[in-house]
């Protein structure tokens, strides 16, 4: 869903 | 996911487990700032509002739940546990953490990716995480002596920050459209706050002596 930002981090 | 990100998540998890272990084994929370722990619980709850709306991976979802549960458990123990709560250094833990919350909320309302409920709270959680350690550092400073487990707790938290910065550098170099302004600037601020503590941690480790902070 967010491949280009850091929202796939914890 | 790269190795730095994974190492960062693991040291973050270890730091929380070290703290839970300390509280469980010694039935004491002496030297631990309840205000910092409340801020971390708030950080996780507001950041993981996407838990039910945006699925990324099983790993992410499980870790999110673990972080929310463990941070809430620590706050619960410190406030409610019959024996643990007696050792809480209330007189030393006087940082005005509400001002941090309000300041971060105002900043999140001004600086965010999109003006939506989730995005504003995501930015809020990033800003709050950057400064959430402050009550803990002030408490350590005031009590002077730092017991081993509390020192290790802050050490692992600092290691988590360092690995995340390596992770962002790696992602910046390997991913074409990696945007990171909000995370990266906040992350650098957060890591800088640890620099002072790390210096004294290193000195005590080198001299093989008990960690003491200057008053």
PDB file of N, CA and C in Angstrom, chain B residues 116-200:
ATOM      1  N   UNK B 116      -5.703  13.795   6.676  1.00  0.00           N
ATOM      2  CA  UNK B 116      -6.731  12.812   7.030  1.00  0.00           C
ATOM      3  C   UNK B 116      -6.469  12.384   8.461  1.00  0.00           C
ATOM      4  N   UNK B 117      -7.475  11.792   9.078  1.00  0.00           N
ATOM      5  CA  UNK B 117      -7.385  11.347  10.471  1.00  0.00           C
ATOM      6  C   UNK B 117      -6.146  10.467  10.685  1.00  0.00           C
ATOM      7  N   UNK B 118      -6.011   9.426   9.852  1.00  0.00           N
ATOM      8  CA  UNK B 118      -4.897   8.491  10.012  1.00  0.00           C
ATOM      9  C   UNK B 118      -3.545   9.139   9.763  1.00  0.00           C
ATOM     10  N   UNK B 119      -3.462   9.963   8.728  1.00  0.00           N
ATOM     11  CA  UNK B 119      -2.175  10.577   8.367  1.00  0.00           C
ATOM     12  C   UNK B 119      -1.709  11.566   9.429  1.00  0.00           C
ATOM     13  N   UNK B 120      -2.647  12.349   9.970  1.00  0.00           N
ATOM     14  CA  UNK B 120      -2.284  13.311  11.000  1.00  0.00           C
ATOM     15  C   UNK B 120      -1.805  12.568  12.250  1.00  0.00           C
ATOM     16  N   UNK B 121      -2.508  11.493  12.618  1.00  0.00           N
ATOM     17  CA  UNK B 121      -2.088  10.740  13.797  1.00  0.00           C
ATOM     18  C   UNK B 121      -0.799   9.962  13.550  1.00  0.00           C
ATOM     19  N   UNK B 122      -0.580   9.559  12.299  1.00  0.00           N
ATOM     20  CA  UNK B 122       0.688   8.891  11.970  1.00  0.00           C
ATOM     21  C   UNK B 122       1.853   9.870  12.187  1.00  0.00           C
ATOM     22  N   UNK B 123       1.695  11.094  11.649  1.00  0.00           N
ATOM     23  CA  UNK B 123       2.741  12.105  11.828  1.00  0.00           C
ATOM     24  C   UNK B 123       2.912  12.427  13.315  1.00  0.00           C
ATOM     25  N   UNK B 124       1.806  12.563  14.035  1.00  0.00           N
ATOM     26  CA  UNK B 124       1.840  12.820  15.483  1.00  0.00           C
ATOM     27  C   UNK B 124       2.663  11.752  16.200  1.00  0.00           C
ATOM     28  N   UNK B 125       2.447  10.489  15.847  1.00  0.00           N
ATOM     29  CA  UNK B 125       3.156   9.393  16.528  1.00  0.00           C
ATOM     30  C   UNK B 125       4.648   9.435  16.226  1.00  0.00           C
ATOM     31  N   UNK B 126       5.005   9.839  15.016  1.00  0.00           N
ATOM     32  CA  UNK B 126       6.420   9.941  14.646  1.00  0.00           C
ATOM     33  C   UNK B 126       7.094  11.050  15.458  1.00  0.00           C
ATOM     34  N   UNK B 127       6.414  12.206  15.565  1.00  0.00           N
ATOM     35  CA  UNK B 127       6.987  13.318  16.332  1.00  0.00           C
ATOM     36  C   UNK B 127       7.073  12.966  17.809  1.00  0.00           C
ATOM     37  N   UNK B 128       6.021  12.338  18.307  1.00  0.00           N
ATOM     38  CA  UNK B 128       5.994  12.023  19.739  1.00  0.00           C
ATOM     39  C   UNK B 128       7.066  10.993  20.087  1.00  0.00           C
ATOM     40  N   UNK B 129       7.283  10.023  19.198  1.00  0.00           N
ATOM     41  CA  UNK B 129       8.308   9.014  19.479  1.00  0.00           C
ATOM     42  C   UNK B 129       9.681   9.670  19.604  1.00  0.00           C
ATOM     43  N   UNK B 130       9.899  10.720  18.779  1.00  0.00           N
ATOM     44  CA  UNK B 130      11.205  11.371  18.792  1.00  0.00           C
ATOM     45  C   UNK B 130      11.544  11.955  20.159  1.00  0.00           C
ATOM     46  N   UNK B 131      10.519  12.446  20.875  1.00  0.00           N
ATOM     47  CA  UNK B 131      10.776  13.130  22.147  1.00  0.00           C
ATOM     48  C   UNK B 131      10.312  12.329  23.366  1.00  0.00           C
ATOM     49  N   UNK B 132       9.721  11.163  23.140  1.00  0.00           N
ATOM     50  CA  UNK B 132       9.135  10.395  24.252  1.00  0.00           C
ATOM     51  C   UNK B 132      10.169   9.957  25.290  1.00  0.00           C
ATOM     52  N   UNK B 133      11.433   9.859  24.904  1.00  0.00           N
ATOM     53  CA  UNK B 133      12.472   9.395  25.824  1.00  0.00           C
ATOM     54  C   UNK B 133      12.857  10.491  26.828  1.00  0.00           C
ATOM     55  N   UNK B 134      12.485  11.741  26.560  1.00  0.00           N
ATOM     56  CA  UNK B 134      12.935  12.848  27.416  1.00  0.00           C
ATOM     57  C   UNK B 134      12.617  12.667  28.909  1.00  0.00           C
ATOM     58  N   UNK B 135      11.380  12.314  29.293  1.00  0.00           N
ATOM     59  CA  UNK B 135      11.129  12.109  30.729  1.00  0.00           C
ATOM     60  C   UNK B 135      12.040  11.042  31.334  1.00  0.00           C
ATOM     61  N   UNK B 136      12.338   9.983  30.549  1.00  0.00           N
ATOM     62  CA  UNK B 136      13.225   8.921  31.045  1.00  0.00           C
ATOM     63  C   UNK B 136      14.649   9.442  31.246  1.00  0.00           C
ATOM     64  N   UNK B 137      15.140  10.214  30.297  1.00  0.00           N
ATOM     65  CA  UNK B 137      16.501  10.745  30.417  1.00  0.00           C
ATOM     66  C   UNK B 137      16.600  11.706  31.600  1.00  0.00           C
ATOM     67  N   UNK B 138      15.544  12.522  31.799  1.00  0.00           N
ATOM     68  CA  UNK B 138      15.539  13.445  32.933  1.00  0.00           C
ATOM     69  C   UNK B 138      15.524  12.666  34.248  1.00  0.00           C
ATOM     70  N   UNK B 139      14.731  11.599  34.283  1.00  0.00           N
ATOM     71  CA  UNK B 139      14.672  10.769  35.500  1.00  0.00           C
ATOM     72  C   UNK B 139      16.033  10.129  35.792  1.00  0.00           C
ATOM     73  N   UNK B 140      16.696   9.615  34.769  1.00  0.00           N
ATOM     74  CA  UNK B 140      18.023   8.998  34.951  1.00  0.00           C
ATOM     75  C   UNK B 140      19.013  10.037  35.462  1.00  0.00           C
ATOM     76  N   UNK B 141      18.917  11.227  34.868  1.00  0.00           N
ATOM     77  CA  UNK B 141      19.807  12.310  35.255  1.00  0.00           C
ATOM     78  C   UNK B 141      19.631  12.658  36.730  1.00  0.00           C
ATOM     79  N   UNK B 142      18.366  12.712  37.162  1.00  0.00           N
ATOM     80  CA  UNK B 142      18.080  13.089  38.540  1.00  0.00           C
ATOM     81  C   UNK B 142      18.485  12.016  39.528  1.00  0.00           C
ATOM     82  N   UNK B 143      18.251  10.748  39.185  1.00  0.00           N
ATOM     83  CA  UNK B 143      18.581   9.701  40.150  1.00  0.00           C
ATOM     84  C   UNK B 143      20.073   9.373  40.127  1.00  0.00           C
ATOM     85  N   UNK B 144      20.796   9.825  39.082  1.00  0.00           N
ATOM     86  CA  UNK B 144      22.240   9.664  39.050  1.00  0.00           C
ATOM     87  C   UNK B 144      22.666   8.243  38.760  1.00  0.00           C
ATOM     88  N   UNK B 145      22.365   7.314  39.639  1.00  0.00           N
ATOM     89  CA  UNK B 145      22.728   5.924  39.413  1.00  0.00           C
ATOM     90  C   UNK B 145      21.739   5.252  38.467  1.00  0.00           C
ATOM     91  N   UNK B 146      22.271   4.472  37.569  1.00  0.00           N
ATOM     92  CA  UNK B 146      21.428   3.747  36.641  1.00  0.00           C
ATOM     93  C   UNK B 146      21.702   2.264  36.822  1.00  0.00           C
ATOM     94  N   UNK B 147      20.681   1.484  37.157  1.00  0.00           N
ATOM     95  CA  UNK B 147      20.942   0.049  37.310  1.00  0.00           C
ATOM     96  C   UNK B 147      21.142  -0.587  35.938  1.00  0.00           C
ATOM     97  N   UNK B 148      21.739  -1.773  35.942  1.00  0.00           N
ATOM     98  CA  UNK B 148      22.157  -2.403  34.681  1.00  0.00           C
ATOM     99  C   UNK B 148      21.025  -2.567  33.683  1.00  0.00           C
ATOM    100  N   UNK B 149      19.866  -3.041  34.166  1.00  0.00           N
ATOM    101  CA  UNK B 149      18.782  -3.327  33.233  1.00  0.00           C
ATOM    102  C   UNK B 149      18.206  -2.053  32.630  1.00  0.00           C
ATOM    103  N   UNK B 150      18.104  -1.002  33.442  1.00  0.00           N
ATOM    104  CA  UNK B 150      17.609   0.264  32.898  1.00  0.00           C
ATOM    105  C   UNK B 150      18.589   0.801  31.861  1.00  0.00           C
ATOM    106  N   UNK B 151      19.887   0.678  32.163  1.00  0.00           N
ATOM    107  CA  UNK B 151      20.910   1.089  31.208  1.00  0.00           C
ATOM    108  C   UNK B 151      20.799   0.304  29.924  1.00  0.00           C
ATOM    109  N   UNK B 152      20.591  -1.018  30.043  1.00  0.00           N
ATOM    110  CA  UNK B 152      20.470  -1.853  28.846  1.00  0.00           C
ATOM    111  C   UNK B 152      19.205  -1.512  28.059  1.00  0.00           C
ATOM    112  N   UNK B 153      18.144  -1.221  28.779  1.00  0.00           N
ATOM    113  CA  UNK B 153      16.887  -0.826  28.125  1.00  0.00           C
ATOM    114  C   UNK B 153      17.124   0.382  27.213  1.00  0.00           C
ATOM    115  N   UNK B 154      17.754   1.422  27.762  1.00  0.00           N
ATOM    116  CA  UNK B 154      17.987   2.629  26.960  1.00  0.00           C
ATOM    117  C   UNK B 154      19.009   2.334  25.852  1.00  0.00           C
ATOM    118  N   UNK B 155      19.982   1.473  26.160  1.00  0.00           N
ATOM    119  CA  UNK B 155      20.976   1.102  25.149  1.00  0.00           C
ATOM    120  C   UNK B 155      20.305   0.431  23.939  1.00  0.00           C
ATOM    121  N   UNK B 156      19.407  -0.530  24.194  1.00  0.00           N
ATOM    122  CA  UNK B 156      18.742  -1.221  23.080  1.00  0.00           C
ATOM    123  C   UNK B 156      17.821  -0.274  22.309  1.00  0.00           C
ATOM    124  N   UNK B 157      17.180   0.645  23.028  1.00  0.00           N
ATOM    125  CA  UNK B 157      16.354   1.644  22.334  1.00  0.00           C
ATOM    126  C   UNK B 157      17.216   2.487  21.397  1.00  0.00           C
ATOM    127  N   UNK B 158      18.395   2.859  21.867  1.00  0.00           N
ATOM    128  CA  UNK B 158      19.312   3.642  21.048  1.00  0.00           C
ATOM    129  C   UNK B 158      19.804   2.849  19.851  1.00  0.00           C
ATOM    130  N   UNK B 159      20.066   1.552  20.065  1.00  0.00           N
ATOM    131  CA  UNK B 159      20.519   0.681  18.975  1.00  0.00           C
ATOM    132  C   UNK B 159      19.434   0.594  17.895  1.00  0.00           C
ATOM    133  N   UNK B 160      18.180   0.513  18.342  1.00  0.00           N
ATOM    134  CA  UNK B 160      17.045   0.493  17.415  1.00  0.00           C
ATOM    135  C   UNK B 160      17.063   1.741  16.531  1.00  0.00           C
ATOM    136  N   UNK B 161      17.308   2.900  17.150  1.00  0.00           N
ATOM    137  CA  UNK B 161      17.361   4.128  16.374  1.00  0.00           C
ATOM    138  C   UNK B 161      18.490   4.080  15.342  1.00  0.00           C
ATOM    139  N   UNK B 162      19.651   3.636  15.778  1.00  0.00           N
ATOM    140  CA  UNK B 162      20.807   3.592  14.879  1.00  0.00           C
ATOM    141  C   UNK B 162      20.525   2.675  13.682  1.00  0.00           C
ATOM    142  N   UNK B 163      19.939   1.501  13.938  1.00  0.00           N
ATOM    143  CA  UNK B 163      19.635   0.581  12.839  1.00  0.00           C
ATOM    144  C   UNK B 163      18.600   1.172  11.886  1.00  0.00           C
ATOM    145  N   UNK B 164      17.643   1.912  12.423  1.00  0.00           N
ATOM    146  CA  UNK B 164      16.630   2.494  11.542  1.00  0.00           C
ATOM    147  C   UNK B 164      17.238   3.545  10.623  1.00  0.00           C
ATOM    148  N   UNK B 165      18.203   4.277  11.115  1.00  0.00           N
ATOM    149  CA  UNK B 165      18.855   5.261  10.255  1.00  0.00           C
ATOM    150  C   UNK B 165      19.627   4.556   9.135  1.00  0.00           C
ATOM    151  N   UNK B 166      20.329   3.466   9.470  1.00  0.00           N
ATOM    152  CA  UNK B 166      21.002   2.675   8.435  1.00  0.00           C
ATOM    153  C   UNK B 166      19.977   2.153   7.425  1.00  0.00           C
ATOM    154  N   UNK B 167      18.830   1.715   7.936  1.00  0.00           N
ATOM    155  CA  UNK B 167      17.747   1.221   7.082  1.00  0.00           C
ATOM    156  C   UNK B 167      17.274   2.302   6.104  1.00  0.00           C
ATOM    157  N   UNK B 168      17.131   3.538   6.587  1.00  0.00           N
ATOM    158  CA  UNK B 168      16.678   4.614   5.697  1.00  0.00           C
ATOM    159  C   UNK B 168      17.736   4.936   4.650  1.00  0.00           C
ATOM    160  N   UNK B 169      19.002   4.928   5.043  1.00  0.00           N
ATOM    161  CA  UNK B 169      20.070   5.169   4.071  1.00  0.00           C
ATOM    162  C   UNK B 169      20.031   4.083   3.003  1.00  0.00           C
ATOM    163  N   UNK B 170      19.886   2.837   3.454  1.00  0.00           N
ATOM    164  CA  UNK B 170      19.829   1.706   2.525  1.00  0.00           C
ATOM    165  C   UNK B 170      18.638   1.845   1.577  1.00  0.00           C
ATOM    166  N   UNK B 171      17.477   2.175   2.129  1.00  0.00           N
ATOM    167  CA  UNK B 171      16.279   2.293   1.295  1.00  0.00           C
ATOM    168  C   UNK B 171      16.388   3.480   0.335  1.00  0.00           C
ATOM    169  N   UNK B 172      16.970   4.554   0.814  1.00  0.00           N
ATOM    170  CA  UNK B 172      17.140   5.737  -0.026  1.00  0.00           C
ATOM    171  C   UNK B 172      18.002   5.402  -1.235  1.00  0.00           C
ATOM    172  N   UNK B 173      19.036   4.552  -1.004  1.00  0.00           N
ATOM    173  CA  UNK B 173      19.952   4.187  -2.087  1.00  0.00           C
ATOM    174  C   UNK B 173      19.372   3.118  -3.005  1.00  0.00           C
ATOM    175  N   UNK B 174      18.491   2.256  -2.483  1.00  0.00           N
ATOM    176  CA  UNK B 174      18.043   1.115  -3.282  1.00  0.00           C
ATOM    177  C   UNK B 174      16.621   1.268  -3.823  1.00  0.00           C
ATOM    178  N   UNK B 175      15.782   2.139  -3.212  1.00  0.00           N
ATOM    179  CA  UNK B 175      14.406   2.284  -3.685  1.00  0.00           C
ATOM    180  C   UNK B 175      14.268   3.613  -4.423  1.00  0.00           C
ATOM    181  N   UNK B 176      13.625   3.575  -5.566  1.00  0.00           N
ATOM    182  CA  UNK B 176      13.577   4.768  -6.403  1.00  0.00           C
ATOM    183  C   UNK B 176      12.761   5.901  -5.822  1.00  0.00           C
ATOM    184  N   UNK B 177      11.648   5.558  -5.198  1.00  0.00           N
ATOM    185  CA  UNK B 177      10.748   6.628  -4.758  1.00  0.00           C
ATOM    186  C   UNK B 177      10.576   6.652  -3.251  1.00  0.00           C
ATOM    187  N   UNK B 178      11.655   6.361  -2.555  1.00  0.00           N
ATOM    188  CA  UNK B 178      11.528   6.317  -1.102  1.00  0.00           C
ATOM    189  C   UNK B 178      11.469   7.731  -0.532  1.00  0.00           C
ATOM    190  N   UNK B 179      10.302   8.097   0.001  1.00  0.00           N
ATOM    191  CA  UNK B 179      10.130   9.405   0.633  1.00  0.00           C
ATOM    192  C   UNK B 179      10.226   9.228   2.135  1.00  0.00           C
ATOM    193  N   UNK B 180      10.951  10.087   2.793  1.00  0.00           N
ATOM    194  CA  UNK B 180      11.152   9.827   4.206  1.00  0.00           C
ATOM    195  C   UNK B 180      11.287  11.076   5.044  1.00  0.00           C
ATOM    196  N   UNK B 181      10.881  12.222   4.551  1.00  0.00           N
ATOM    197  CA  UNK B 181      11.201  13.460   5.267  1.00  0.00           C
ATOM    198  C   UNK B 181      10.737  13.458   6.709  1.00  0.00           C
ATOM    199  N   UNK B 182       9.453  13.169   6.914  1.00  0.00           N
ATOM    200  CA  UNK B 182       8.906  13.236   8.278  1.00  0.00           C
ATOM    201  C   UNK B 182       9.611  12.221   9.180  1.00  0.00           C
ATOM    202  N   UNK B 183       9.726  10.966   8.703  1.00  0.00           N
ATOM    203  CA  UNK B 183      10.368   9.925   9.519  1.00  0.00           C
ATOM    204  C   UNK B 183      11.826  10.244   9.773  1.00  0.00           C
ATOM    205  N   UNK B 184      12.503  10.659   8.705  1.00  0.00           N
ATOM    206  CA  UNK B 184      13.958  10.796   8.791  1.00  0.00           C
ATOM    207  C   UNK B 184      14.369  11.955   9.696  1.00  0.00           C
ATOM    208  N   UNK B 185      13.741  13.101   9.523  1.00  0.00           N
ATOM    209  CA  UNK B 185      14.118  14.253  10.357  1.00  0.00           C
ATOM    210  C   UNK B 185      13.776  13.971  11.820  1.00  0.00           C
ATOM    211  N   UNK B 186      12.572  13.423  12.058  1.00  0.00           N
ATOM    212  CA  UNK B 186      12.202  13.070  13.434  1.00  0.00           C
ATOM    213  C   UNK B 186      13.139  12.017  13.996  1.00  0.00           C
ATOM    214  N   UNK B 187      13.492  11.047  13.147  1.00  0.00           N
ATOM    215  CA  UNK B 187      14.393   9.972  13.573  1.00  0.00           C
ATOM    216  C   UNK B 187      15.763  10.491  13.959  1.00  0.00           C
ATOM    217  N   UNK B 188      16.250  11.475  13.194  1.00  0.00           N
ATOM    218  CA  UNK B 188      17.556  12.055  13.512  1.00  0.00           C
ATOM    219  C   UNK B 188      17.502  12.813  14.841  1.00  0.00           C
ATOM    220  N   UNK B 189      16.405  13.546  15.055  1.00  0.00           N
ATOM    221  CA  UNK B 189      16.224  14.263  16.322  1.00  0.00           C
ATOM    222  C   UNK B 189      16.239  13.263  17.476  1.00  0.00           C
ATOM    223  N   UNK B 190      15.472  12.199  17.312  1.00  0.00           N
ATOM    224  CA  UNK B 190      15.369  11.180  18.361  1.00  0.00           C
ATOM    225  C   UNK B 190      16.727  10.574  18.670  1.00  0.00           C
ATOM    226  N   UNK B 191      17.481  10.232  17.620  1.00  0.00           N
ATOM    227  CA  UNK B 191      18.784   9.609  17.828  1.00  0.00           C
ATOM    228  C   UNK B 191      19.745  10.577  18.512  1.00  0.00           C
ATOM    229  N   UNK B 192      19.647  11.864  18.147  1.00  0.00           N
ATOM    230  CA  UNK B 192      20.530  12.862  18.748  1.00  0.00           C
ATOM    231  C   UNK B 192      20.303  12.953  20.259  1.00  0.00           C
ATOM    232  N   UNK B 193      19.041  12.760  20.687  1.00  0.00           N
ATOM    233  CA  UNK B 193      18.731  12.822  22.114  1.00  0.00           C
ATOM    234  C   UNK B 193      19.457  11.724  22.900  1.00  0.00           C
ATOM    235  N   UNK B 194      19.775  10.626  22.220  1.00  0.00           N
ATOM    236  CA  UNK B 194      20.458   9.518  22.883  1.00  0.00           C
ATOM    237  C   UNK B 194      21.966   9.699  22.936  1.00  0.00           C
ATOM    238  N   UNK B 195      22.479  10.618  22.115  1.00  0.00           N
ATOM    239  CA  UNK B 195      23.931  10.713  21.949  1.00  0.00           C
ATOM    240  C   UNK B 195      24.631  10.924  23.289  1.00  0.00           C
ATOM    241  N   UNK B 196      24.056  11.810  24.100  1.00  0.00           N
ATOM    242  CA  UNK B 196      24.624  12.129  25.400  1.00  0.00           C
ATOM    243  C   UNK B 196      24.655  10.890  26.303  1.00  0.00           C
ATOM    244  N   UNK B 197      23.504  10.193  26.348  1.00  0.00           N
ATOM    245  CA  UNK B 197      23.416   8.986  27.166  1.00  0.00           C
ATOM    246  C   UNK B 197      24.434   7.950  26.692  1.00  0.00           C
ATOM    247  N   UNK B 198      24.537   7.803  25.374  1.00  0.00           N
ATOM    248  CA  UNK B 198      25.455   6.802  24.832  1.00  0.00           C
ATOM    249  C   UNK B 198      26.895   7.096  25.220  1.00  0.00           C
ATOM    250  N   UNK B 199      27.231   8.345  25.279  1.00  0.00           N
ATOM    251  CA  UNK B 199      28.584   8.728  25.654  1.00  0.00           C
ATOM    252  C   UNK B 199      28.917   8.191  27.049  1.00  0.00           C
ATOM    253  N   UNK B 200      28.018   8.407  27.998  1.00  0.00           N
ATOM    254  CA  UNK B 200      28.266   7.948  29.375  1.00  0.00           C
ATOM    255  C   UNK B 200      28.171   6.428  29.491  1.00  0.00           C
TER     256      UNK B 200
END
